[in-house]
PDB file of C-alpha atoms in Angstrom:
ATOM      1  CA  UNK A   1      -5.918  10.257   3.250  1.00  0.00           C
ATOM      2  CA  UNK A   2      -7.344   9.941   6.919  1.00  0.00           C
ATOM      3  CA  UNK A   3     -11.343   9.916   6.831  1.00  0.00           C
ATOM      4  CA  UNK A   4     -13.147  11.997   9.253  1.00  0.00           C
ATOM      5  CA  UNK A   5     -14.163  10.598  12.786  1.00  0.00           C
ATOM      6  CA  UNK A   6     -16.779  11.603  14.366  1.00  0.00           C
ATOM      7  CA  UNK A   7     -16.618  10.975  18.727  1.00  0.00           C
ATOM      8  CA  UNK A   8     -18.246  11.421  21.406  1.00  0.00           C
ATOM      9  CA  UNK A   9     -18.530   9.308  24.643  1.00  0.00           C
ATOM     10  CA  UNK A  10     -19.463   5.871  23.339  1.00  0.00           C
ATOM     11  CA  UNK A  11     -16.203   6.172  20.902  1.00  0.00           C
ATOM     12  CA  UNK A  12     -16.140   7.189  17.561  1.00  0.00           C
ATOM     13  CA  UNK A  13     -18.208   6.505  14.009  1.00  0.00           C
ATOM     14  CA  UNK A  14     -15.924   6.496  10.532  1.00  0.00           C
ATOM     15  CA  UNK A  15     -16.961   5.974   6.665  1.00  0.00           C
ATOM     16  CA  UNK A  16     -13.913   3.977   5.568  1.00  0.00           C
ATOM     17  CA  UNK A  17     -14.719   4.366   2.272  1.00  0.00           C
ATOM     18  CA  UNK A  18     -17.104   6.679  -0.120  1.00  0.00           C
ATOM     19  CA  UNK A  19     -17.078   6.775  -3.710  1.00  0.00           C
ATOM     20  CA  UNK A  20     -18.212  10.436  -4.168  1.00  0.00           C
ATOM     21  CA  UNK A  21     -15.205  11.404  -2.094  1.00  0.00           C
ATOM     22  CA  UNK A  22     -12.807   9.486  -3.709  1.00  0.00           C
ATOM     23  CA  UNK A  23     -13.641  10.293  -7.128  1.00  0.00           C
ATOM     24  CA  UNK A  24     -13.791  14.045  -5.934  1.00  0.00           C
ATOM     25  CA  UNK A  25     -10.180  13.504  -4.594  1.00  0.00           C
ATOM     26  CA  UNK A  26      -9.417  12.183  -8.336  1.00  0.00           C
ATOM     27  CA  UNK A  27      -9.529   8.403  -7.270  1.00  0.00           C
ATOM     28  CA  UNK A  28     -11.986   6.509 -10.360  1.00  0.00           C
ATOM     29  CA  UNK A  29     -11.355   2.688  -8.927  1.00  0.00           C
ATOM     30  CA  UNK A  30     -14.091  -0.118  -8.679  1.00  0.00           C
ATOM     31  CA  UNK A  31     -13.160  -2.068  -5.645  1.00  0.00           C
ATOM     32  CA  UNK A  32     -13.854  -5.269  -5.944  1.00  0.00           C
ATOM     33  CA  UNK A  33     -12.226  -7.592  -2.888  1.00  0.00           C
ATOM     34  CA  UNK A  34     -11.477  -6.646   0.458  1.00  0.00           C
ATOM     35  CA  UNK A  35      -8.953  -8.049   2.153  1.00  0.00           C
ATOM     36  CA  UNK A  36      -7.148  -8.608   5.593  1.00  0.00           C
ATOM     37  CA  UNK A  37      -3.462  -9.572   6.608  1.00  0.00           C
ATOM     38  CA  UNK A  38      -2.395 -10.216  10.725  1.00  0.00           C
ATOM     39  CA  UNK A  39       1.442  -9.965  11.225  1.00  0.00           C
ATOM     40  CA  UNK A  40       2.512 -10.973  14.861  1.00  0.00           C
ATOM     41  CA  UNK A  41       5.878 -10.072  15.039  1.00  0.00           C
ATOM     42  CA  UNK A  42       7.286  -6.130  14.654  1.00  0.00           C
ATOM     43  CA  UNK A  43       9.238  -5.499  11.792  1.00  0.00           C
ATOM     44  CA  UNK A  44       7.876  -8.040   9.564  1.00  0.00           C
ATOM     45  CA  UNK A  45       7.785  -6.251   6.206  1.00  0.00           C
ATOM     46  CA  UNK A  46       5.561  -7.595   3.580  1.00  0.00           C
ATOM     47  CA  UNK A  47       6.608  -6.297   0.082  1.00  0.00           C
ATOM     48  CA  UNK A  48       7.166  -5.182  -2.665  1.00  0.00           C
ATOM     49  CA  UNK A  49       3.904  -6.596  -3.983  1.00  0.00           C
ATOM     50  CA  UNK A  50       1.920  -5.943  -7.418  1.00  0.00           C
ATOM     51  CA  UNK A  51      -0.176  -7.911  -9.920  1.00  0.00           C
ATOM     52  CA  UNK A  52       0.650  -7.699 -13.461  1.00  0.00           C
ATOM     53  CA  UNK A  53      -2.175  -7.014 -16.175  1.00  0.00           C
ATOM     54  CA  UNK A  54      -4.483  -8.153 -16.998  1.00  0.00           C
ATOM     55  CA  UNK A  55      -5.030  -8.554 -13.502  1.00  0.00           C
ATOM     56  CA  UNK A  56      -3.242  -5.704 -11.866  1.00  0.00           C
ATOM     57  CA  UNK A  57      -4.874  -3.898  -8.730  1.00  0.00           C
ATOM     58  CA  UNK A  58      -5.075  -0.443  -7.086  1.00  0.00           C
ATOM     59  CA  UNK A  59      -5.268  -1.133  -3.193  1.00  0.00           C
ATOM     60  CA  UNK A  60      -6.663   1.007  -0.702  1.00  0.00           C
ATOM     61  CA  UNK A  61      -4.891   0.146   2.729  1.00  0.00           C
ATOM     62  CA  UNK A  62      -5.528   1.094   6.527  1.00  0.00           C
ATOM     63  CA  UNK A  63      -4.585  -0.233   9.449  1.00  0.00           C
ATOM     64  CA  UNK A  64      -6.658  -1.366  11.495  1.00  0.00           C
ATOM     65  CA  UNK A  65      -5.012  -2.829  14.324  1.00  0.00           C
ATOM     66  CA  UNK A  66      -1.382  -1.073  15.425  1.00  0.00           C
ATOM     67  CA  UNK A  67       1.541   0.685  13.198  1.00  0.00           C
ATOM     68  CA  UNK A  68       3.070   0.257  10.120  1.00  0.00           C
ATOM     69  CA  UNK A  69       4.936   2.006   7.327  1.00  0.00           C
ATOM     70  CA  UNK A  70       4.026   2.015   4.104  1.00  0.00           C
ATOM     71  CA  UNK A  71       5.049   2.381   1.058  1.00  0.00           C
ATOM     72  CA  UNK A  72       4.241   2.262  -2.642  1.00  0.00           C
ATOM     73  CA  UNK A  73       7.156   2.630  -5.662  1.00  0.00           C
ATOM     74  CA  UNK A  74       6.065   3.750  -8.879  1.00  0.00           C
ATOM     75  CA  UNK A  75       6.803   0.833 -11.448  1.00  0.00           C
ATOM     76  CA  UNK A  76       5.414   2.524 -14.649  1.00  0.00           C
ATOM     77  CA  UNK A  77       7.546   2.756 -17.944  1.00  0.00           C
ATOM     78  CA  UNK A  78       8.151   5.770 -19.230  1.00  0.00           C
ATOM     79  CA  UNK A  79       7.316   7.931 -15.663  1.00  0.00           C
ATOM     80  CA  UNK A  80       9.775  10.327 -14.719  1.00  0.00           C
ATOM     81  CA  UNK A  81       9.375   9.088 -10.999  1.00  0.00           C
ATOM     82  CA  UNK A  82      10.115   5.300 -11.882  1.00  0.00           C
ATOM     83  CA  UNK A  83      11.905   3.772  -8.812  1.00  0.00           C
ATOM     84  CA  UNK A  84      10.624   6.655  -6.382  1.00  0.00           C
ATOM     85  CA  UNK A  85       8.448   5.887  -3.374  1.00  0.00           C
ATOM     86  CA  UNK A  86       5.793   7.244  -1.173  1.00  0.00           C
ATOM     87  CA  UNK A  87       5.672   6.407   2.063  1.00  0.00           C
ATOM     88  CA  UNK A  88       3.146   7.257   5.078  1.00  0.00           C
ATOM     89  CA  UNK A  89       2.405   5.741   8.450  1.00  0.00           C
ATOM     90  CA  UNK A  90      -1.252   4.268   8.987  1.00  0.00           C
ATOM     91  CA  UNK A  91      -2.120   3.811  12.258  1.00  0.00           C
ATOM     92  CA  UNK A  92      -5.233   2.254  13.864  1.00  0.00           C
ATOM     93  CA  UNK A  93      -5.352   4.770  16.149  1.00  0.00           C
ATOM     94  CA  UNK A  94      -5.375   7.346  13.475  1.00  0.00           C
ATOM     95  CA  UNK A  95      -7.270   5.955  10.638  1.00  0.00           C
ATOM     96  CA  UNK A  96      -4.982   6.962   7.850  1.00  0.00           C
ATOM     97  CA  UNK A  97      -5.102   5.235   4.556  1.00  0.00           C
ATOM     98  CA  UNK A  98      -2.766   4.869   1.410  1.00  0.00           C
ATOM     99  CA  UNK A  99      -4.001   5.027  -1.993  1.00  0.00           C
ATOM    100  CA  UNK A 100      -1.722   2.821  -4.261  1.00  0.00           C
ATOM    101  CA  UNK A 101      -2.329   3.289  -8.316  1.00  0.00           C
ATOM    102  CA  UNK A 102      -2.335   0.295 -10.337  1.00  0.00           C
ATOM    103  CA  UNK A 103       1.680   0.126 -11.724  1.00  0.00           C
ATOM    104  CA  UNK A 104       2.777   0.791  -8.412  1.00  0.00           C
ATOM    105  CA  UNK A 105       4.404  -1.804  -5.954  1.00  0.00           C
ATOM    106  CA  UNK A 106       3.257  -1.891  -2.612  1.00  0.00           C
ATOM    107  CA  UNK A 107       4.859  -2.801   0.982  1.00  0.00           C
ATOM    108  CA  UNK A 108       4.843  -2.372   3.978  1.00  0.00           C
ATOM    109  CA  UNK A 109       7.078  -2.981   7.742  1.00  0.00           C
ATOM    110  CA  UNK A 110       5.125  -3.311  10.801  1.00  0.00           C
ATOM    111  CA  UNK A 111       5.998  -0.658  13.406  1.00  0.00           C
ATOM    112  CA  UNK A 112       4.814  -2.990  16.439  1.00  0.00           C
ATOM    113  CA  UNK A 113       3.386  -6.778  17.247  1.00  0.00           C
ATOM    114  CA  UNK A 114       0.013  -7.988  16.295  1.00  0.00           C
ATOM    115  CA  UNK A 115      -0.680  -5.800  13.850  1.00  0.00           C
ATOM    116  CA  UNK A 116      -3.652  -6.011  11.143  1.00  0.00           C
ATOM    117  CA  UNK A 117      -3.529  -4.275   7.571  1.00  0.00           C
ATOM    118  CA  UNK A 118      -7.243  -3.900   6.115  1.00  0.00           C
ATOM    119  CA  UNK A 119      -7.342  -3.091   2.377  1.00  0.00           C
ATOM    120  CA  UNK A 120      -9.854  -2.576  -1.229  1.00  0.00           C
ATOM    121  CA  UNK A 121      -8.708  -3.902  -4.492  1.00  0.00           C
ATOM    122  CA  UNK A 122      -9.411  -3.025  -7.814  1.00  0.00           C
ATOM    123  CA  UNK A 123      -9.566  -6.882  -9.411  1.00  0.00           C
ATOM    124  CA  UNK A 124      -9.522 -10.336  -7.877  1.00  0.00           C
ATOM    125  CA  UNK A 125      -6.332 -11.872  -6.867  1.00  0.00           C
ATOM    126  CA  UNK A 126      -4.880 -13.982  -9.939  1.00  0.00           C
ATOM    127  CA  UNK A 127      -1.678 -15.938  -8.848  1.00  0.00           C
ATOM    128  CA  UNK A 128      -0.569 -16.082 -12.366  1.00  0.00           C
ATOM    129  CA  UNK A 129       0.193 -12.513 -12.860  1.00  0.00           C
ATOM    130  CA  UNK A 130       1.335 -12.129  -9.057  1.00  0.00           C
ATOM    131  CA  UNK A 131       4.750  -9.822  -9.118  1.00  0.00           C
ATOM    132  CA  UNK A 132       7.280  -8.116  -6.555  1.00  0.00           C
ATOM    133  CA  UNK A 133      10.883  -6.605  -6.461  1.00  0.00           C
ATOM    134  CA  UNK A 134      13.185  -7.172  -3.642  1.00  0.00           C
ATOM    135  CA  UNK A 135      12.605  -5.299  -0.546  1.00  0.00           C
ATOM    136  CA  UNK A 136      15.415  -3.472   0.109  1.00  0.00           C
ATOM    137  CA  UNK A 137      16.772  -3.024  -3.694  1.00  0.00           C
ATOM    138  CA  UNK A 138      19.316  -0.026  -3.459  1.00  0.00           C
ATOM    139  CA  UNK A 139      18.420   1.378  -6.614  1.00  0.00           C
ATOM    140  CA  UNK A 140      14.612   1.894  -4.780  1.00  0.00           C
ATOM    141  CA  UNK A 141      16.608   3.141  -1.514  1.00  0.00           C
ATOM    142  CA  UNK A 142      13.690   2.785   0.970  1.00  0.00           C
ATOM    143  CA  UNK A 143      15.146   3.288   4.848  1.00  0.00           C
ATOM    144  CA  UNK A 144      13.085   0.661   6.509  1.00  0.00           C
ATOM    145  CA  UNK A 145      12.205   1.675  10.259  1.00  0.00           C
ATOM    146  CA  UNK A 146      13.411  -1.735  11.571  1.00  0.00           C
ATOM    147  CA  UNK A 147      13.744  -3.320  14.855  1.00  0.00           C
ATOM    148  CA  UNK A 148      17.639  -4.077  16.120  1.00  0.00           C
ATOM    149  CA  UNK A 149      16.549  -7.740  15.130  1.00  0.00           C
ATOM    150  CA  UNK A 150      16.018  -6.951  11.254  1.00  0.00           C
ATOM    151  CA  UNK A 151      13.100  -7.498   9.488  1.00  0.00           C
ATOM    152  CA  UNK A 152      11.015 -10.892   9.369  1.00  0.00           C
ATOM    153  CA  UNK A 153      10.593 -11.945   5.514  1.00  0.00           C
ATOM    154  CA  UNK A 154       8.678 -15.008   3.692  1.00  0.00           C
ATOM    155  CA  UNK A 155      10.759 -16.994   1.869  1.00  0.00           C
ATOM    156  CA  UNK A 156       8.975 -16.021  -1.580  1.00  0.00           C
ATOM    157  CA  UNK A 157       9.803 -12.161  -0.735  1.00  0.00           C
ATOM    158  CA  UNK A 158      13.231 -12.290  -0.275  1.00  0.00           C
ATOM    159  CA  UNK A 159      13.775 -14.253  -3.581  1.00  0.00           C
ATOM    160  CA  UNK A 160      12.261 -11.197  -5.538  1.00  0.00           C
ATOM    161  CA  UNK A 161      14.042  -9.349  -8.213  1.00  0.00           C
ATOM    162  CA  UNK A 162      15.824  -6.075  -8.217  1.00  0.00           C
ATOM    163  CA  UNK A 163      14.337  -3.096  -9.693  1.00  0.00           C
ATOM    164  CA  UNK A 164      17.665  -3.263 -12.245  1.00  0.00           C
ATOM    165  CA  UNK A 165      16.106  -6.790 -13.935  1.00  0.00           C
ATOM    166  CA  UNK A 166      12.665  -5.851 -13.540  1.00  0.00           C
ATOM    167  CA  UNK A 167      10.737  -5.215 -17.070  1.00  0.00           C
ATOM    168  CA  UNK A 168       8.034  -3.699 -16.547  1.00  0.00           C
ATOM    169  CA  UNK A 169       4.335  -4.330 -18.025  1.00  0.00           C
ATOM    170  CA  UNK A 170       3.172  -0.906 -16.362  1.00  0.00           C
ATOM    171  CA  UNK A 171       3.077   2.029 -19.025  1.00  0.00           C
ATOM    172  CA  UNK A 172       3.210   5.639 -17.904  1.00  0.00           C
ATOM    173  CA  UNK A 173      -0.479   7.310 -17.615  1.00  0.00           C
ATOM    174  CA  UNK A 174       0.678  10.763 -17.311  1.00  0.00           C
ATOM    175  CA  UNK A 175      -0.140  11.217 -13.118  1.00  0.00           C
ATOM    176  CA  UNK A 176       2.483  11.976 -11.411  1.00  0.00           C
ATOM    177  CA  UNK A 177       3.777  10.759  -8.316  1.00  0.00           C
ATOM    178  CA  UNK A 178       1.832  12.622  -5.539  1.00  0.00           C
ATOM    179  CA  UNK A 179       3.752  12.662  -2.599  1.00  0.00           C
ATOM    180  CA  UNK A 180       1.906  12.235   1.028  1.00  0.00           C
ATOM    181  CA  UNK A 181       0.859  15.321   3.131  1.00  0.00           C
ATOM    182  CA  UNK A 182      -0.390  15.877   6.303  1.00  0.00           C
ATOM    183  CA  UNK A 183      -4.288  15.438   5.692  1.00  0.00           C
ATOM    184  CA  UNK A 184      -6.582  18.179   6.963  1.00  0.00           C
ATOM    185  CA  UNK A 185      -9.676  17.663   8.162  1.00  0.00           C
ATOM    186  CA  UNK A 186     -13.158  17.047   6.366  1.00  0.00           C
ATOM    187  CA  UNK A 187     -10.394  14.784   4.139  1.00  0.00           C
ATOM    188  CA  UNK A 188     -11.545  11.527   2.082  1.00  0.00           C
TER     189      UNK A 188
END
């Protein structure tokens, strides 16, 4: 999704978010947090992240400062896409945002320094249902754009599980996995 700028010679003016257009776009979330991460160095990757019900969250992310890549990996039982990914790259520069459903994992690698990820969720953080599988898990297969140095981890994330011990408490809801296109404009 990239919302619609409108410029002229001060800059520009954006609605970041609008629940009419969402819900028109098939989006029926109640946000209820914002948050904000800063990641100094590029190619930290943050990820694969999810909360487990009864707690579990649909994010909205942008960028707001910088690149990244992102990416969310459908986690729900029963889906035909389980272990598939999405990916798309939000920019500052272009506004571009990434819907991820609840029963999906999210991460993303930064594509530069000093970059800052802006993003809506759908409950309140809950460290006791907090989740994540490893990274780079095969099985998942995401190429990670990194830098020559590798990619800059937390401790906590590189200690996640693979996708092949993972048991899911995500059931199917019968969406499919909508991959990413080029938005046009007038777009959420």
């Amino acid at each position: 999704m990239r919302p619609r700028r409108f410029g002229d010679a001060r800059g520009w003016f954006m609605e970041t978010y609008s629940e009419a257009s969402a819900l028109a776009m098939g989006i029926d979330v109640r946000f209820v947090q914002d948050n904000q991460s800063f990641s100094a160095a590029e190619g930290t990757v943050r990820g694969l992240h999810f909360q487990r019900p009864p707690h579990a969250q649909a994010k909205l992310v942008r960028c707001v400062r910088g690149s990244i890549m992102d990416y969310a990996v459908d986690l729900r039982r029963g889906s035909q896409t389980y272990g598939q990914y999405v990916s798309a790259k939000l920019t500052a520069e272009g506004g571009e945002q990434l819907f991820v459903p609840v029963g999906f994992a999210h991460g993303f690698v930064t594509l530069e320094a000093n970059v800052e990820i802006a993003y809506k969720v759908s409950d309140i953080y809950a460290p006791e249902c907090d989740g994540g599988i490893l990274w780079n898990d095969p099985t998942i297969g995401i190429e990670w754009p990194l830098p020559t140095l590798g990619a800059i981890l937390s401790d906590k994330d590189k200690a996640l599980p693979t996708l092949a011990v993972f048991d899911s408490p995500f059931d199917y809801d019968g969406k499919s996995l909508v991959p990413l296109v080029a938005p046009g404009p007038g777009d959420f």
